[in-house]
PDB file of C-alpha atoms in Angstrom:
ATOM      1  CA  UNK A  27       0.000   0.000   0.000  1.00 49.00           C
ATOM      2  CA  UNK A  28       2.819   2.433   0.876  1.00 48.00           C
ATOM      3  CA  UNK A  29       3.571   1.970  -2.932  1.00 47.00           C
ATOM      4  CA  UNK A  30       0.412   3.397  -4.072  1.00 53.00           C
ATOM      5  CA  UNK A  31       1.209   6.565  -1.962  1.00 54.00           C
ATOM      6  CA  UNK A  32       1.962   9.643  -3.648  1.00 54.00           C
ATOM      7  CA  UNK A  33       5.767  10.154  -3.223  1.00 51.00           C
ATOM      8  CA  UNK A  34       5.447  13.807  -3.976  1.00 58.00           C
ATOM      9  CA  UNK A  35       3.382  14.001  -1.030  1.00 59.00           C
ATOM     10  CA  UNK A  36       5.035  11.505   0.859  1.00 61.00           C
ATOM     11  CA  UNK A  37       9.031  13.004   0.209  1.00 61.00           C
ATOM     12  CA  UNK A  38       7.683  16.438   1.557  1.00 64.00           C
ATOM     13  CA  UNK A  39       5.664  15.620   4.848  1.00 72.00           C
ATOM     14  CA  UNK A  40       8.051  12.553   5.748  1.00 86.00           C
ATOM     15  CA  UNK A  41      11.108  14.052   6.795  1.00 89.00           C
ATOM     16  CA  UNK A  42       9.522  15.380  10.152  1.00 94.00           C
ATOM     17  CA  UNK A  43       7.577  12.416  10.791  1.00 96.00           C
ATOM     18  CA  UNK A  44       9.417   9.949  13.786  1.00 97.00           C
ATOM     19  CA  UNK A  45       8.055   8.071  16.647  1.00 98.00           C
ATOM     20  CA  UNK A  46       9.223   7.031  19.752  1.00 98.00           C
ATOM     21  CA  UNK A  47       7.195   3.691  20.455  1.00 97.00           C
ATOM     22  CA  UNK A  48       6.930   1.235  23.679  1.00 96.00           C
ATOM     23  CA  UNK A  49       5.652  -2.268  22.712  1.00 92.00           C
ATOM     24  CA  UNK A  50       4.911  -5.650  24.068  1.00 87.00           C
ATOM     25  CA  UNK A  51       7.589  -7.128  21.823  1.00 85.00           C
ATOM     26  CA  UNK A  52      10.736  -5.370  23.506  1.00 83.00           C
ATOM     27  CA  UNK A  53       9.064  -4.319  27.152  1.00 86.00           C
ATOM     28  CA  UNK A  54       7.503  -5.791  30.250  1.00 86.00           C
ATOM     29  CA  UNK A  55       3.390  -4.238  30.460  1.00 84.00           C
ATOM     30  CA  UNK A  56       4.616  -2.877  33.797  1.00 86.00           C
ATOM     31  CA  UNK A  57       7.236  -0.895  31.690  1.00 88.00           C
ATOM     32  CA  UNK A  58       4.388  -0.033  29.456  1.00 91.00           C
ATOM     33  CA  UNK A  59       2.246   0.684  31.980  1.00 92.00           C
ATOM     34  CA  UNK A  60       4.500   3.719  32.963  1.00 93.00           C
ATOM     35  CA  UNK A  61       4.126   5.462  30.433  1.00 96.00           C
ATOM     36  CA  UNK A  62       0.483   5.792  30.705  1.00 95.00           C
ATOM     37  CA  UNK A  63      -1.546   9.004  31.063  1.00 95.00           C
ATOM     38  CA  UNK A  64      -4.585   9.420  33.110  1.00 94.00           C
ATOM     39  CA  UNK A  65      -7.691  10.861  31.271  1.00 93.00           C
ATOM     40  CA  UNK A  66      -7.485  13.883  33.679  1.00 95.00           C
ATOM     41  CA  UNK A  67      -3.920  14.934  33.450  1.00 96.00           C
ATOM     42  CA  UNK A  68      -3.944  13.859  29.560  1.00 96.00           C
ATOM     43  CA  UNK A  69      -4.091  17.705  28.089  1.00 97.00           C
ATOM     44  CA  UNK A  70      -1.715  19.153  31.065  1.00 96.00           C
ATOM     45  CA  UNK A  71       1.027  16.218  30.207  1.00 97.00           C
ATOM     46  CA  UNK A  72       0.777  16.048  26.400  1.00 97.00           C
ATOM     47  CA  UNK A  73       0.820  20.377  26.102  1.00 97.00           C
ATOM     48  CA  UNK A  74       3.853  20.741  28.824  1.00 97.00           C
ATOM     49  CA  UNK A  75       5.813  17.786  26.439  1.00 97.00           C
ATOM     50  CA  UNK A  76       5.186  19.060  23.143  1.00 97.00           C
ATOM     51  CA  UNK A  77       5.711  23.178  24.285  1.00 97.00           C
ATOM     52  CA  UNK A  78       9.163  22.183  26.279  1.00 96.00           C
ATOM     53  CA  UNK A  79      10.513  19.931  23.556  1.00 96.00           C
ATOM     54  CA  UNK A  80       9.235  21.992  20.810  1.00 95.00           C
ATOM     55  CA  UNK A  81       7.806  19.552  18.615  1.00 97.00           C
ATOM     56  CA  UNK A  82       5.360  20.892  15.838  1.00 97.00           C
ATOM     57  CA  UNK A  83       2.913  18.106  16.139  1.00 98.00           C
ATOM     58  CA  UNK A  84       2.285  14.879  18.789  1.00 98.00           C
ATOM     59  CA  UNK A  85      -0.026  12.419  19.229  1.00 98.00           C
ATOM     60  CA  UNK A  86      -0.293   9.710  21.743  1.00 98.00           C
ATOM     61  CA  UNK A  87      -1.261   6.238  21.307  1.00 97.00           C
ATOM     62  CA  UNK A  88      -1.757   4.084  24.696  1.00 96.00           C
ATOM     63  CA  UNK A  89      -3.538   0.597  24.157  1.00 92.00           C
ATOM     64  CA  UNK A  90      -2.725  -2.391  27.082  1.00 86.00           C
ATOM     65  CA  UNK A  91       0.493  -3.488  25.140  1.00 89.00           C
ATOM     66  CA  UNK A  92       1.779  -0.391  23.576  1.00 94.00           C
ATOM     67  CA  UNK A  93       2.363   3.312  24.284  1.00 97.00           C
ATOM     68  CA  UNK A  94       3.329   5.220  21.036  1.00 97.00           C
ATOM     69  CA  UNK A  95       4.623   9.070  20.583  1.00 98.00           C
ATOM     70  CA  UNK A  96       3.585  10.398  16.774  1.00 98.00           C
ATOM     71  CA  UNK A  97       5.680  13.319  16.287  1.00 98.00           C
ATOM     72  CA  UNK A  98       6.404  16.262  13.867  1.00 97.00           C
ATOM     73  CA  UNK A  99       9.576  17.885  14.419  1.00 96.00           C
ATOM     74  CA  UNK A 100      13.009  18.256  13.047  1.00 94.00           C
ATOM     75  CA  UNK A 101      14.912  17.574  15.896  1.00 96.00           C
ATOM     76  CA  UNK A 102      17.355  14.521  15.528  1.00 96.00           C
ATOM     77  CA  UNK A 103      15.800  12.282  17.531  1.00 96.00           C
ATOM     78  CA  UNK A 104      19.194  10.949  20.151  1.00 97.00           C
ATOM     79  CA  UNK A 105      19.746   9.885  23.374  1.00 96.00           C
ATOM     80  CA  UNK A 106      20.233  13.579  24.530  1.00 97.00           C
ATOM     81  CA  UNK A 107      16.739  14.097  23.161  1.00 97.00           C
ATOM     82  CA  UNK A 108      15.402  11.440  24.768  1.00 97.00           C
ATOM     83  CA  UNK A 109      16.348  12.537  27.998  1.00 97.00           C
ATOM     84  CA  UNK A 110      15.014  15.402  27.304  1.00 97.00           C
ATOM     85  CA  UNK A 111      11.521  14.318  26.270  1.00 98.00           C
ATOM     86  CA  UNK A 112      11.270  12.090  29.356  1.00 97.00           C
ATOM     87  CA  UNK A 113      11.801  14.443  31.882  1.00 97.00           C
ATOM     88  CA  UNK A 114       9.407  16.472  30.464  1.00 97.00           C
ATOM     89  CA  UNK A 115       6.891  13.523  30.072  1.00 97.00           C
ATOM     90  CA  UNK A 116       7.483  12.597  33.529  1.00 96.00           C
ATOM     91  CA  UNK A 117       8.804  15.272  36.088  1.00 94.00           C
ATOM     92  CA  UNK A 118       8.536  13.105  38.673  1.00 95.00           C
ATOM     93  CA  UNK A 119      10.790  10.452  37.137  1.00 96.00           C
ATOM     94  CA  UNK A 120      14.640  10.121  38.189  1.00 96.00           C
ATOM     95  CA  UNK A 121      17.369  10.220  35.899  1.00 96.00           C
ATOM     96  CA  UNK A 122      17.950   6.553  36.225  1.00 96.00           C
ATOM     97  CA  UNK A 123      14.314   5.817  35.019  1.00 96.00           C
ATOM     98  CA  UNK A 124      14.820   8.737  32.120  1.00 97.00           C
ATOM     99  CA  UNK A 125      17.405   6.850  30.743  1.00 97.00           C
ATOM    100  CA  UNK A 126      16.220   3.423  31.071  1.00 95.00           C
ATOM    101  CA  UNK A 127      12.979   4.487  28.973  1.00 96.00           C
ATOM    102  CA  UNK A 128      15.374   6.197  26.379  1.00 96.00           C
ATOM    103  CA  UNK A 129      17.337   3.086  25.954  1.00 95.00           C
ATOM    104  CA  UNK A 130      13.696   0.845  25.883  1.00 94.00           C
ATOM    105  CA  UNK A 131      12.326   2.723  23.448  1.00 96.00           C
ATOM    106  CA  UNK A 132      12.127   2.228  19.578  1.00 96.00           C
ATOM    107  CA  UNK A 133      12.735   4.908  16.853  1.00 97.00           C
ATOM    108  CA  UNK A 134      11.065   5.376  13.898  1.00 97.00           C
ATOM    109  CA  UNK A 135      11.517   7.999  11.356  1.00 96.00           C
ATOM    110  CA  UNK A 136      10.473   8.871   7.887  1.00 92.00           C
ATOM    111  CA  UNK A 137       9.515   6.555   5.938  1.00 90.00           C
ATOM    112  CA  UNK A 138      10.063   3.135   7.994  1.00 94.00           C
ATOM    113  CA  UNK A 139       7.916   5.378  11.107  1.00 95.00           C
ATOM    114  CA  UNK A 140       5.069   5.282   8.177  1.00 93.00           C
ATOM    115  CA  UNK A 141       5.540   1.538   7.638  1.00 93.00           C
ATOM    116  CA  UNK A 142       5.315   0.878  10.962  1.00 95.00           C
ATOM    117  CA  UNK A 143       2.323   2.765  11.785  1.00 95.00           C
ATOM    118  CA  UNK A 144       0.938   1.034   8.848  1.00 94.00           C
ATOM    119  CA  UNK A 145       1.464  -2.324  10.501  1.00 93.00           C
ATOM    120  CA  UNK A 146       0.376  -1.400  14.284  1.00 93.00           C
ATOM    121  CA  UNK A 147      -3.261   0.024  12.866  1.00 93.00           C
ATOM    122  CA  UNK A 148      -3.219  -3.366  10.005  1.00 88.00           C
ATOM    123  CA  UNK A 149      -2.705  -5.613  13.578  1.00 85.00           C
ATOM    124  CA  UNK A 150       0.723  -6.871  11.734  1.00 82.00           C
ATOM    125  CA  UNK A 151       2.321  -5.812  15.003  1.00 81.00           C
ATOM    126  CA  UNK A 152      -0.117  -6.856  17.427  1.00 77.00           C
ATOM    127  CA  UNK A 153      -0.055  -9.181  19.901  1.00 72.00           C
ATOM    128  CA  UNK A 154      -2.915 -10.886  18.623  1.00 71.00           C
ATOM    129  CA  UNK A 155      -2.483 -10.320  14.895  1.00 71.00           C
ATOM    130  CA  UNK A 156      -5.807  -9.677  13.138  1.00 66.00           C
ATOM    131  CA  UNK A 157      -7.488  -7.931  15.966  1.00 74.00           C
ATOM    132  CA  UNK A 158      -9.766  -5.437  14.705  1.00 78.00           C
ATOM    133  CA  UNK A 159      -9.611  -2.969  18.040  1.00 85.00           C
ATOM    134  CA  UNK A 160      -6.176  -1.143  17.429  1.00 89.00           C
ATOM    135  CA  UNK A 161      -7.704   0.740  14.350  1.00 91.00           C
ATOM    136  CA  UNK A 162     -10.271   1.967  16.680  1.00 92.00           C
ATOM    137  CA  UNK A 163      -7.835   2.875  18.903  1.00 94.00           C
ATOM    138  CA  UNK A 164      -5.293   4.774  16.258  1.00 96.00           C
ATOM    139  CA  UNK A 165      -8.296   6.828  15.274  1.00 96.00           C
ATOM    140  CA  UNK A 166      -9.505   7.439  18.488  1.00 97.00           C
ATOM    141  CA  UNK A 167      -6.047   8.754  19.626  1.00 97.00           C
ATOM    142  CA  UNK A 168      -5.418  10.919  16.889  1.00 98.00           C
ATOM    143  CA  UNK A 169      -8.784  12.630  17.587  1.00 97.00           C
ATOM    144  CA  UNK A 170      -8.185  13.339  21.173  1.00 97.00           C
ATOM    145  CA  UNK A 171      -4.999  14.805  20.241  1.00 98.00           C
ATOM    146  CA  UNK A 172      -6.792  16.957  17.504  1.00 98.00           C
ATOM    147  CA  UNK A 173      -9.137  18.443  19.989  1.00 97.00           C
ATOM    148  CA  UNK A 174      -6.656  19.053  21.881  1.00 97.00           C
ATOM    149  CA  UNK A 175      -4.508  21.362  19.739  1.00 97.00           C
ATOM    150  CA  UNK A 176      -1.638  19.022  19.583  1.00 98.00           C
ATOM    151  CA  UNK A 177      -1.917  17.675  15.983  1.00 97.00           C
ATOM    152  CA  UNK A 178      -1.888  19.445  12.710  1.00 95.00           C
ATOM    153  CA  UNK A 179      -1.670  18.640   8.732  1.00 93.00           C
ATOM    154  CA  UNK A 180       1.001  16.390   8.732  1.00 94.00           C
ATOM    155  CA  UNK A 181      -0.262  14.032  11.478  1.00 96.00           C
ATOM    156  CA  UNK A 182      -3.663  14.418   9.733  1.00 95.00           C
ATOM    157  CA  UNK A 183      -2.518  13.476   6.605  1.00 93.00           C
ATOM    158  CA  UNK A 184      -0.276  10.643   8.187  1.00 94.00           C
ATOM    159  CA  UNK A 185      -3.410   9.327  10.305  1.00 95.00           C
ATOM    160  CA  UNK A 186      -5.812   9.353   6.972  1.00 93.00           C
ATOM    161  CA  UNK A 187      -3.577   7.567   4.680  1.00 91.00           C
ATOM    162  CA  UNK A 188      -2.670   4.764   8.179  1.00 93.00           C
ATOM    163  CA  UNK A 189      -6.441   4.354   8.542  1.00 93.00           C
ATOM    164  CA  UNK A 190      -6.954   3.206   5.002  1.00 92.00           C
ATOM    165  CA  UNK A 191      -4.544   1.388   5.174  1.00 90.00           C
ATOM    166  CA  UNK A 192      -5.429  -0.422   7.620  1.00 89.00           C
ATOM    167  CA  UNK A 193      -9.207  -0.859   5.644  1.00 90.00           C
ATOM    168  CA  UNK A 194      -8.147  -2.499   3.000  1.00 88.00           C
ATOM    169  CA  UNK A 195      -5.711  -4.585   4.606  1.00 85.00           C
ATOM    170  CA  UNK A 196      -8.889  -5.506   6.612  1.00 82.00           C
ATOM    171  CA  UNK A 197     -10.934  -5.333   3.291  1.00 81.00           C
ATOM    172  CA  UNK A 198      -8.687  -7.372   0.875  1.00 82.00           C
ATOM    173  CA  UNK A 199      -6.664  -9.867   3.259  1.00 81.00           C
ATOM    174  CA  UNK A 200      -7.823 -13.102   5.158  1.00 75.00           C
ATOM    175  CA  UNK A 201      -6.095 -11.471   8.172  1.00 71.00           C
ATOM    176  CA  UNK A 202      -9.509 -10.899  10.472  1.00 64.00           C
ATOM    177  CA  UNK A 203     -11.005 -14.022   9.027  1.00 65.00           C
ATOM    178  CA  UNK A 204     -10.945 -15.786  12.413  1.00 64.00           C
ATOM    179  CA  UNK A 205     -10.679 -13.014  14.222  1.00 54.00           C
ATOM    180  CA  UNK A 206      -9.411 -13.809  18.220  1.00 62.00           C
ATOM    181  CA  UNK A 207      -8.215 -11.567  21.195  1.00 64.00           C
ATOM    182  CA  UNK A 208      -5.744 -12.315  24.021  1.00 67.00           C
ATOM    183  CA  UNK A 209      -9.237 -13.068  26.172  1.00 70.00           C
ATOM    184  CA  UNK A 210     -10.640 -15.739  23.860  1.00 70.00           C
ATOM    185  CA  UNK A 211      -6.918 -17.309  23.156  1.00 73.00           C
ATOM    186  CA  UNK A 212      -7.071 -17.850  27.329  1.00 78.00           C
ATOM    187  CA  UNK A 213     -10.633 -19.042  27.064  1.00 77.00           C
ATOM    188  CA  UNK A 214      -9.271 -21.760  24.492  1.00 77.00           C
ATOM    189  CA  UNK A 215      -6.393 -22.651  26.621  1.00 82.00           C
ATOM    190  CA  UNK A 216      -8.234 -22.707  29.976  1.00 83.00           C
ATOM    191  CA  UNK A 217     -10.459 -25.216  28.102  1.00 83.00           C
ATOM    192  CA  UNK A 218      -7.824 -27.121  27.052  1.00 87.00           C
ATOM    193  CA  UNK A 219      -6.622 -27.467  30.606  1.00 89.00           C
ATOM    194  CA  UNK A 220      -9.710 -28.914  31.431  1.00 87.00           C
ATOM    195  CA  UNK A 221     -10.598 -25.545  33.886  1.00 84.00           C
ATOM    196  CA  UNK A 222     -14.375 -26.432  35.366  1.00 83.00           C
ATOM    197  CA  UNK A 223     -17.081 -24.169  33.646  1.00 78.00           C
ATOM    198  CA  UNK A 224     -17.980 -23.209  37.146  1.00 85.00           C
ATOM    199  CA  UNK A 225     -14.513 -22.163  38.569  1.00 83.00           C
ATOM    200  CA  UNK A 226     -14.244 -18.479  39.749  1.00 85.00           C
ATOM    201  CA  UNK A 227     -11.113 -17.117  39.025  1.00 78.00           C
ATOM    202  CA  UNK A 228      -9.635 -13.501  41.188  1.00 63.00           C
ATOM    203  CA  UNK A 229      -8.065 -11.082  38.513  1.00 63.00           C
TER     204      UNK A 229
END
C-alpha cells in the first residue's frame, strides 16, 4: 500500500515524521504501563511535552500493550533528546528511570515510522495479529490529540492515509477471518486445561 502513496506528497511531509514507540515485543506491560496518562492529566502532560521539547505536532497512542509518541519535528531524535523528552513527560521520574525508557524505546523515522504505523493500525504488530480494536484505537487517539490542539496537517494526513490502510488490509486480506483476542486465546487454553465451567477465578 505504501507503494500506491503519492511520493510527492510523501518526500515532503516525511522528513519530520518519527516516533518514539513502547511495545509488548521489547518491554515488560509494567514498563508499558508507565508510560500511561490518566484521562485527567492527559491535556496538562501532552501540552507541557510538546511546548518544552518543541515539537510541531504529537499524538499519543496508549492501548494495554503499547504506548506510542507520533511526532512532527526536526529535531534529531538521540539519546540527549530522549532525555530530554522524558523528563518532560514525567517530572517526577529520576534520571535513572529517564534513561532506562530512552534506551527501551524504539525509533522510527520517515519513511520506515510510516511503515510501521501502517502495521500497528493493520494488527501486523499486534499481539494478537488480526485484531480489529487497534484501528479503533489509532483513530480514536489521533482525535483526542486533535481536539486538543496538539496535531496538525502532517499528522492528519499521516493518520488518513494509516487508517486506510489499515481498511483495505482488513478489506482485501484473510487477516480478520478468524478473528481472536488475548481473552478468547485464554478461554481456548483454559479449556484445554480442562478448567471447570464453574470455577471463579480472582483477577
Amino acid at each position: 500500500t505504501i507503494k500506491r502513496f503519492n511520493y510527492k506528497l510523501l518526500n515532503s511531509i516525511l522528513d519530520k515524521f518519527k516516533i518514539i514507540a513502547f511495545t509488548h515485543k521489547t518491554n515488560d506491560l509494567s514498563e508499558i504501563g508507565s508510560l500511561h496518562i490518566e484521562e485527567n492529566a492527559l491535556c496538562e502532560r501532552l501540552a507541557h511535552l510538546k511546548n518544552n521539547l518543541k515539537i510541531d505536532e504529537l499524538c499519543y497512542l496508549s492501548t494495554c500493550n503499547r504506548v506510542e509518541f507520533l511526532l512532527a519535528t526536526t529535531s534529531v531524535i538521540n539519546h540527549d533528546f530522549l532525555l530530554k523528552f522524558f523528563r518532560a513527560f514525567n517530572p517526577l521520574w529520576t534520571t535513572e528511570e529517564c534513561s532506562r525508557a530512552a534506551e527501551k524505546a524504539d525509533i522510527y523515522e520517515e519513511e520506515t515510522a510510516l511503515q510501521h504505523l501502517f502495521r500497528v493500525a493493520s494488527s501486523v504488530d499486534s499481539m494478537v495479529v488480526g485484531e480489529r480494536e487497534i484501528i479503533t484505537q489509532v483513530r480514536n487517539a489521533y482525535e483526542k490529540c486533535r481536539e486538543m490542539g496538539l496535531t496538525g496537517d502532517l499528522l492528519r494526513m499521516i493518520i488518513k492515509a494509516t487508517i486506510e490502510t489499515a481498511k483495505d488490509v482488513y478489506t482485501n486480506t484473510q487477516i480478520a477471518n478468524k478473528p481472536v483476542s488475548v481473552v478468547s486465546l485464554a478461554y481456548r487454553r483454559l479449556k484445554d486445561l480442562n478448567v471447570q465451567m464453574d470455577a471463579r477465578f480472582l483477577i
